[in-house]
Short mmCIF file of C-alpha atoms in Angstrom, two decimals:
data_model
loop_
_atom_site.label_atom_id
_atom_site.label_comp_id
_atom_site.label_asym_id
_atom_site.label_seq_id
_atom_site.Cartn_x
_atom_site.Cartn_y
_atom_site.Cartn_z
CA MET A 200 50.28 54.38 35.51
CA SER A 201 53.94 54.51 35.81
CA ILE A 202 56.30 52.09 35.20
CA ASN A 203 60.00 52.36 36.76
CA GLY A 204 58.96 54.97 38.10
CA ARG A 205 58.32 57.06 35.07
CA GLU A 206 55.41 57.92 33.15
CA PRO A 207 55.06 56.34 29.32
CA ARG A 208 55.49 58.26 26.93
CA HIS A 209 51.60 57.54 25.29
CA PRO A 210 48.72 56.82 27.64
CA TRP A 211 47.26 54.08 25.46
CA MET A 212 50.43 51.86 26.47
CA ALA A 213 49.48 51.78 29.76
CA ARG A 214 45.38 50.52 28.28
CA LEU A 215 47.33 48.55 26.49
CA CYS A 216 49.47 46.80 29.09
CA LEU A 217 46.02 46.55 31.32
CA GLY A 218 43.85 44.88 29.27
CA LEU A 219 46.75 42.29 28.29
CA ALA A 220 47.04 41.61 31.84
CA ALA A 221 43.24 41.13 32.43
CA ALA A 222 43.55 39.25 29.39
CA LEU A 223 46.17 36.45 31.34
CA LEU A 224 44.51 36.12 34.65
CA ALA A 225 40.86 35.40 32.84
CA GLY A 226 42.61 33.09 30.70
CA CYS A 227 44.36 31.21 33.49
CA SER A 228 40.76 31.22 35.78
CA PRO A 229 39.47 27.80 35.63
CA LYS A 230 35.80 28.51 33.06
CA LYS A 231 32.32 27.47 35.24
CA ASN A 232 29.15 26.70 33.40
CA VAL A 233 30.77 25.46 30.32
CA GLY A 234 31.76 21.75 29.41
CA THR A 235 34.28 20.15 26.82
CA ASP A 236 31.06 20.08 24.32
CA GLY A 237 29.59 23.53 25.53
CA ALA A 238 27.25 21.96 27.96
CA LYS A 239 26.13 23.95 30.72
CA GLY A 240 27.22 23.10 34.73
CA GLY A 241 30.99 22.40 33.73
CA GLU A 242 29.66 18.50 33.32
CA ALA A 243 31.66 17.28 29.89
CA ALA A 244 29.22 15.32 27.43
CA PRO A 245 29.90 11.69 27.32
CA PRO A 246 32.11 10.67 24.13
CA VAL A 247 30.66 10.19 21.44
CA ILE A 248 30.41 5.71 20.89
CA ARG A 249 31.91 4.83 17.38
CA LEU A 250 30.06 1.49 15.64
CA THR A 251 31.14 -0.24 12.67
CA TYR A 252 28.40 -1.78 10.63
CA SER A 253 29.27 -4.65 8.15
CA ILE A 254 26.48 -4.82 4.95
CA PHE A 255 27.17 -7.17 2.50
CA PHE A 256 24.67 -5.47 -0.12
CA PRO A 257 26.04 -3.02 -2.35
CA PRO A 258 24.79 0.64 -0.85
CA THR A 259 22.53 1.03 -4.10
CA HIS A 260 20.11 -1.67 -2.98
CA VAL A 261 17.19 -1.39 -0.90
CA GLN A 262 18.01 -2.91 1.18
CA ALA A 263 21.90 -1.50 2.44
CA ILE A 264 19.70 2.01 2.16
CA ALA A 265 17.36 0.64 5.26
CA GLY A 266 20.52 -0.72 6.79
CA THR A 267 22.00 3.26 6.34
CA GLN A 268 18.68 4.93 7.58
CA TRP A 269 18.80 2.62 10.34
CA ALA A 270 21.81 3.52 11.62
CA LYS A 271 21.02 7.29 11.25
CA GLU A 272 18.53 7.07 13.23
CA ILE A 273 20.20 5.63 16.47
CA GLU A 274 22.59 8.50 15.63
CA ARG A 275 20.13 10.76 15.62
CA ARG A 276 17.56 9.29 18.19
CA SER A 277 20.84 9.28 20.14
CA GLY A 278 21.06 13.58 20.27
CA GLY A 279 24.80 12.15 18.72
CA ARG A 280 26.02 10.06 21.35
CA VAL A 281 26.20 6.93 19.06
CA LYS A 282 27.84 7.30 15.32
CA ILE A 283 27.43 4.59 13.26
CA ASP A 284 29.93 3.80 10.05
CA VAL A 285 28.83 1.57 7.64
CA PHE A 286 30.31 -0.25 5.05
CA PRO A 287 28.16 -2.00 2.17
CA GLY A 288 29.23 -4.27 0.13
CA GLY A 289 31.10 -6.27 1.48
CA THR A 290 34.17 -4.06 2.42
CA LEU A 291 34.67 -4.44 6.05
CA THR A 292 33.59 -8.08 5.52
CA LYS A 293 32.85 -10.64 2.80
CA ALA A 294 29.28 -11.77 2.91
CA ASP A 295 29.97 -15.34 4.18
CA GLN A 296 32.60 -13.99 6.52
CA CYS A 297 29.88 -11.10 8.25
CA TYR A 298 28.54 -13.16 10.89
CA GLN A 299 31.61 -14.61 12.20
CA GLY A 300 33.03 -11.09 11.80
CA VAL A 301 30.75 -9.38 13.98
CA VAL A 302 31.77 -12.41 16.81
CA ASP A 303 35.24 -11.43 16.88
CA GLY A 304 34.91 -7.89 16.32
CA ILE A 305 36.14 -6.93 12.81
CA SER A 306 32.35 -5.30 13.11
CA ASP A 307 30.61 -3.98 16.02
CA ILE A 308 27.51 -4.80 14.04
CA GLY A 309 26.80 -6.87 10.31
CA MET A 310 23.52 -7.83 8.04
CA SER A 311 24.29 -11.49 6.15
CA CYS A 312 22.48 -13.82 5.18
CA LEU A 313 21.90 -16.87 7.80
CA ALA A 314 22.18 -19.60 4.48
CA TYR A 315 25.79 -17.95 3.76
CA THR A 316 26.95 -20.02 7.29
CA ARG A 317 25.59 -23.74 6.22
CA GLY A 318 25.01 -25.85 9.36
CA ARG A 319 26.01 -23.23 11.69
CA PHE A 320 21.66 -21.78 12.36
CA PRO A 321 20.69 -25.27 12.32
CA LEU A 322 17.52 -23.79 14.13
CA LEU A 323 16.91 -21.07 11.95
CA GLU A 324 17.40 -23.09 9.20
CA GLY A 325 13.81 -23.63 9.28
CA LEU A 326 12.99 -20.43 8.27
CA ASP A 327 14.63 -20.08 4.98
CA LEU A 328 12.23 -23.63 4.05
CA PRO A 329 9.81 -23.69 1.59
CA LEU A 330 6.70 -22.84 2.98
CA GLY A 331 4.73 -20.95 0.58
CA TYR A 332 5.27 -17.46 2.19
CA PRO A 333 3.54 -14.73 0.13
CA ASP A 334 5.18 -11.88 0.63
CA GLY A 335 8.88 -10.54 2.00
CA ALA A 336 6.79 -8.37 4.56
CA THR A 337 5.38 -11.37 6.16
CA ALA A 338 8.93 -13.63 5.61
CA THR A 339 10.16 -11.15 7.47
CA ARG A 340 7.64 -10.52 10.37
CA ILE A 341 7.12 -14.50 10.95
CA ALA A 342 11.17 -14.72 11.05
CA ASN A 343 11.35 -12.01 13.93
CA GLU A 344 8.01 -13.75 15.99
CA LEU A 345 10.09 -17.02 15.78
CA ALA A 346 13.49 -16.10 17.24
CA ALA A 347 12.28 -13.62 19.27
CA LYS A 348 10.15 -16.86 20.85
CA HIS A 349 12.01 -20.12 20.01
CA GLN A 350 15.63 -17.61 21.64
CA PRO A 351 18.11 -20.29 19.71
CA GLN A 352 21.49 -20.73 21.37
CA GLU A 353 23.00 -20.69 18.07
CA ILE A 354 22.56 -16.54 18.18
CA GLN A 355 24.20 -16.19 21.82
CA ASP A 356 27.11 -15.13 20.97
CA THR A 357 26.14 -11.52 19.36
CA HIS A 358 23.35 -10.26 20.33
CA LEU A 359 20.46 -10.04 18.00
CA LEU A 360 19.08 -7.01 16.88
CA TYR A 361 16.78 -8.31 14.37
CA LEU A 362 15.74 -10.44 10.77
CA HIS A 363 14.59 -9.95 8.14
CA ALA A 364 13.76 -11.95 5.00
CA HIS A 365 13.05 -11.24 1.37
CA GLY A 366 10.02 -12.79 -1.01
CA PRO A 367 8.84 -15.95 -1.96
CA GLY A 368 11.82 -17.12 -4.73
CA ILE A 369 11.61 -17.90 -8.09
CA LEU A 370 13.72 -19.40 -10.60
CA ALA A 371 15.62 -17.06 -13.34
CA SER A 372 17.65 -18.90 -16.38
CA LYS A 373 19.12 -18.77 -19.11
CA LYS A 374 17.36 -20.90 -20.73
CA PRO A 375 13.40 -22.43 -20.69
CA VAL A 376 12.07 -24.11 -16.94
CA ARG A 377 8.03 -24.91 -17.41
CA THR A 378 8.74 -28.86 -15.60
CA LEU A 379 11.06 -31.11 -13.67
CA GLU A 380 12.47 -32.63 -16.85
CA ASP A 381 13.31 -29.35 -17.87
CA LEU A 382 15.47 -28.99 -14.79
CA LYS A 383 17.43 -31.88 -14.83
CA GLY A 384 21.09 -31.90 -14.48
CA MET A 385 21.00 -27.68 -14.62
CA LYS A 386 23.23 -26.06 -12.72
CA VAL A 387 21.55 -23.58 -10.09
CA ARG A 388 23.24 -21.27 -7.99
CA ALA A 389 21.38 -21.33 -4.54
CA THR A 390 22.90 -21.66 -0.42
CA GLY A 391 21.27 -22.74 2.53
CA LEU A 392 18.47 -25.23 2.88
CA SER A 393 17.85 -23.39 -1.00
CA ALA A 394 21.10 -25.52 -2.06
CA LYS A 395 18.91 -28.69 -0.98
CA ILE A 396 15.38 -27.62 -2.99
CA VAL A 397 17.14 -27.37 -5.98
CA GLU A 398 18.55 -30.81 -6.04
CA ARG A 399 15.08 -32.08 -4.78
CA LEU A 400 13.62 -30.38 -8.07
CA GLY A 401 16.69 -32.72 -9.93
CA ALA A 402 18.94 -29.72 -10.69
CA ALA A 403 22.73 -29.44 -9.17
CA ALA A 404 22.48 -27.18 -6.92
CA VAL A 405 26.09 -24.59 -6.97
CA GLY A 406 26.45 -22.92 -3.27
CA MET A 407 27.71 -18.55 -3.75
CA PRO A 408 26.47 -15.41 -2.61
CA GLN A 409 24.38 -12.87 -4.40
CA PRO A 410 28.01 -10.82 -4.97
CA GLU A 411 29.21 -13.42 -6.94
CA THR A 412 26.12 -14.84 -9.59
CA TYR A 413 25.80 -12.26 -12.14
CA GLU A 414 29.51 -13.20 -13.21
CA ALA A 415 28.62 -16.99 -12.33
CA LEU A 416 25.84 -16.56 -14.86
CA GLN A 417 27.43 -14.11 -17.20
CA LYS A 418 30.26 -16.90 -17.57
CA GLY A 419 28.23 -19.66 -17.71
CA VAL A 420 29.45 -21.32 -14.08
CA VAL A 421 25.98 -21.48 -13.23
CA GLU A 422 22.30 -21.77 -15.52
CA ALA A 423 20.10 -20.91 -13.36
CA THR A 424 19.86 -19.01 -10.05
CA LEU A 425 17.25 -19.51 -6.90
CA CYS A 426 16.33 -16.04 -5.86
CA PRO A 427 13.94 -13.84 -5.23
CA ILE A 428 12.41 -11.60 -8.35
CA GLU A 429 14.38 -8.76 -6.66
CA THR A 430 17.56 -9.79 -7.38
CA LEU A 431 17.25 -9.29 -10.63
CA LYS A 432 17.26 -5.88 -10.56
CA GLY A 433 19.32 -5.17 -6.55
CA TRP A 434 21.94 -6.72 -8.60
CA LYS A 435 21.69 -6.33 -12.17
CA GLN A 436 21.00 -10.16 -12.43
CA ALA A 437 18.03 -9.76 -15.24
CA GLU A 438 20.51 -8.83 -17.59
CA VAL A 439 22.36 -12.02 -17.53
CA ILE A 440 19.46 -14.29 -17.73
CA ASN A 441 16.21 -14.66 -20.46
CA TYR A 442 13.34 -16.46 -18.41
CA VAL A 443 11.86 -16.60 -14.85
CA THR A 444 9.78 -19.59 -14.16
CA ASP A 445 7.56 -18.17 -10.97
CA ALA A 446 8.02 -21.35 -8.19
CA THR A 447 6.23 -19.08 -6.03
CA ALA A 448 4.36 -22.79 -5.08
CA ILE A 449 7.28 -24.05 -2.83
CA GLY A 450 8.03 -20.28 -2.09
CA TYR A 451 10.81 -20.51 -0.05
CA THR A 452 12.46 -16.99 1.65
CA THR A 453 16.35 -15.78 2.77
CA ALA A 454 16.57 -14.80 6.34
CA MET A 455 19.23 -12.08 7.20
CA PHE A 456 20.37 -11.15 10.18
CA VAL A 457 21.52 -7.66 11.72
CA THR A 458 23.11 -8.35 15.21
CA MET A 459 25.54 -7.03 17.32
CA ASN A 460 29.33 -8.22 19.01
CA ARG A 461 28.08 -9.03 22.07
CA ASP A 462 30.74 -7.32 24.11
CA ARG A 463 30.03 -4.05 22.17
CA TRP A 464 25.81 -4.81 23.12
CA ASN A 465 26.76 -5.02 27.34
CA ALA A 466 29.37 -2.20 27.41
CA LEU A 467 26.29 0.30 25.77
CA PRO A 468 24.44 2.41 28.90
CA ALA A 469 20.90 0.64 29.61
CA ASP A 470 18.73 3.74 27.58
CA LEU A 471 21.25 3.32 24.37
CA GLN A 472 20.37 -0.38 25.01
CA ALA A 473 16.71 0.81 24.93
CA LEU A 474 16.86 3.15 21.69
CA PHE A 475 18.48 0.38 19.92
CA THR A 476 15.51 -2.57 20.39
CA GLU A 477 13.15 0.15 20.30
CA VAL A 478 14.32 1.61 16.61
CA SER A 479 15.28 -2.44 15.54
CA ALA A 480 11.23 -2.94 16.00
CA GLU A 481 10.51 -0.32 13.74
CA TRP A 482 12.47 -0.82 11.39
CA VAL A 483 11.36 -4.69 11.15
CA ALA A 484 8.72 -3.23 9.39
CA GLN A 485 10.84 -1.25 7.09
CA HIS A 486 12.50 -3.62 5.64
CA GLY A 487 9.13 -6.57 5.02
CA ALA A 488 7.75 -3.04 3.15
CA ALA A 489 10.92 -2.76 1.15
CA TRP A 490 11.31 -6.15 0.03
CA ASN A 491 7.76 -5.69 -0.92
CA THR A 492 8.41 -2.59 -3.38
CA ALA A 493 11.56 -4.72 -4.02
CA ASP A 494 9.83 -7.14 -5.57
CA ARG A 495 7.86 -5.54 -7.69
CA GLU A 496 10.56 -3.19 -9.45
CA GLY A 497 11.98 -6.73 -10.12
CA GLU A 498 8.72 -7.53 -11.55
CA ALA A 499 8.81 -4.70 -14.25
CA LEU A 500 12.47 -4.84 -14.72
CA VAL A 501 11.69 -8.37 -16.42
CA ALA A 502 8.71 -6.85 -18.38
CA GLU A 503 10.88 -4.35 -19.18
CA LEU A 504 13.44 -6.75 -21.03
CA LYS A 505 11.11 -8.60 -21.67
CA ARG A 506 12.39 -11.69 -20.79
CA GLU A 507 9.50 -14.35 -20.80
CA THR A 508 7.78 -15.28 -17.66
CA ILE A 509 6.95 -18.96 -16.94
CA ARG A 510 3.19 -19.95 -14.90
CA LEU A 511 3.17 -23.06 -14.00
CA ALA A 512 0.25 -25.20 -14.65
CA PRO A 513 -1.81 -26.62 -11.56
CA GLU A 514 -0.46 -30.02 -11.84
CA GLU A 515 3.16 -28.98 -12.06
CA GLN A 516 3.14 -26.77 -9.10
CA ALA A 517 1.49 -29.73 -7.15
CA ARG A 518 4.77 -32.18 -8.96
CA TRP A 519 7.05 -29.04 -7.45
CA GLN A 520 5.80 -29.10 -3.87
CA ALA A 521 5.79 -33.07 -3.50
CA ALA A 522 9.71 -33.01 -5.06
CA VAL A 523 10.47 -30.43 -1.99
CA ALA A 524 8.87 -32.43 0.77
CA PRO A 525 11.33 -34.53 2.38
CA VAL A 526 13.06 -31.41 2.54
CA LEU A 527 10.89 -30.52 5.51
CA GLN A 528 11.01 -33.70 6.87
CA ALA A 529 14.93 -33.76 6.85
CA TYR A 530 14.85 -30.30 8.42
CA VAL A 531 13.35 -31.99 11.43
CA GLU A 532 15.34 -34.59 11.83
CA GLN A 533 18.71 -33.75 11.87
CA ALA A 534 17.81 -30.30 13.54
CA ALA A 535 16.26 -32.82 15.90
CA ALA A 536 19.23 -35.31 16.30
CA LYS A 537 21.15 -31.79 17.66
CA ALA A 538 18.31 -31.94 20.57
CA LEU A 539 16.59 -28.78 19.48
CA PRO A 540 13.36 -28.71 19.01
CA ALA A 541 12.92 -28.41 14.99
CA GLN A 542 9.10 -30.35 15.17
CA ALA A 543 7.90 -27.25 17.72
CA PHE A 544 9.67 -24.69 14.98
CA LEU A 545 8.13 -26.10 11.78
CA ASP A 546 4.78 -26.49 13.11
CA ASP A 547 4.63 -22.38 14.40
CA ALA A 548 6.31 -21.59 11.09
CA GLN A 549 3.74 -23.39 8.93
CA GLN A 550 -0.10 -21.97 10.91
CA ARG A 551 2.11 -18.37 10.50
CA VAL A 552 2.33 -19.27 6.75
CA ALA A 553 -0.86 -20.61 6.50
CA ALA A 554 -2.44 -17.71 8.45
CA ALA A 555 -1.21 -15.11 6.41
CA ARG A 556 -2.12 -16.42 2.89
CA ALA A 557 -5.36 -17.03 4.25
CA THR A 558 -5.75 -13.73 5.59
CA ALA A 559 -4.24 -12.27 2.35
CA ALA A 560 -6.99 -14.36 0.44
CA THR A 561 -10.10 -13.56 2.32
CA PRO A 562 -11.70 -10.75 0.37
CA ALA A 563 -12.00 -6.78 2.13
CA PRO A 564 -15.55 -6.44 3.34
#
């Protein structure tokens, strides 16, 4: 090869020039068979859909862990097309602001308690009634069955993925509660319908979400809390109480939503909507089982810390049941006044709880 009619002094320089020219030409040529993500066929991979998920539970709580696992499962089964950034401990939206935060798009997905926005969910409040739920798995299953059957208008401003609900509530207190008389005037932390339960028992209900309860008990702002026993471990409240009264005779629950911003849901491709629905259905059982496990761990911690557990005598259980009975009737009347099918909803719930209790009481063959 000659350059300007001259032979180069060094043949290797000619070879280098040819190589550089070939490389430049190759770099300018359109690439075939490789997409922007390395996919074949020249087709770019769809952009990753990034979503935010606000969870009010602290990151170490079993239900925050279950929610995070749900998010990871969505990511795994979508082949990485969906990435969900989880914000536990109310770091994105506080517990009582979580639902509205989903509506407003502050978070794309949210998990918190329906009861934290009292009055906003007048039909679904019936889930929290003192119906005698035997355990968290049963409460979780029934909550989803009733929501699917009745399709409450009150949650249509988001896309409900699923519900879950804790095991039967107990009373954890700083001083012993053995009778209704012991409760008279006591300041008890409660939320939503559980506040009405507390009032019917003769105590003074103080509304607050779980994240605030430890300090309230510690400082004496409240003297007791109506809660599932798992709370004593999951929120460390066993450290600041001395007694646990078994109030499962009036076994209420607190239903919790996992819901998604409606616009973000509608923007998902159909196959991803189907994936979210499929995984969410599976996680109903996951959360229910987690609630049952957490209750057992809460009971173990109470025993380990040597907190006294008080079992109500049968006649005292009957007194507590009679005391809270008006809460059920008040729910029906108030919801019916809003043209909601409250009686049908309550009947459904009671029948399902009774069937579950009967099954649990039947010895295995």
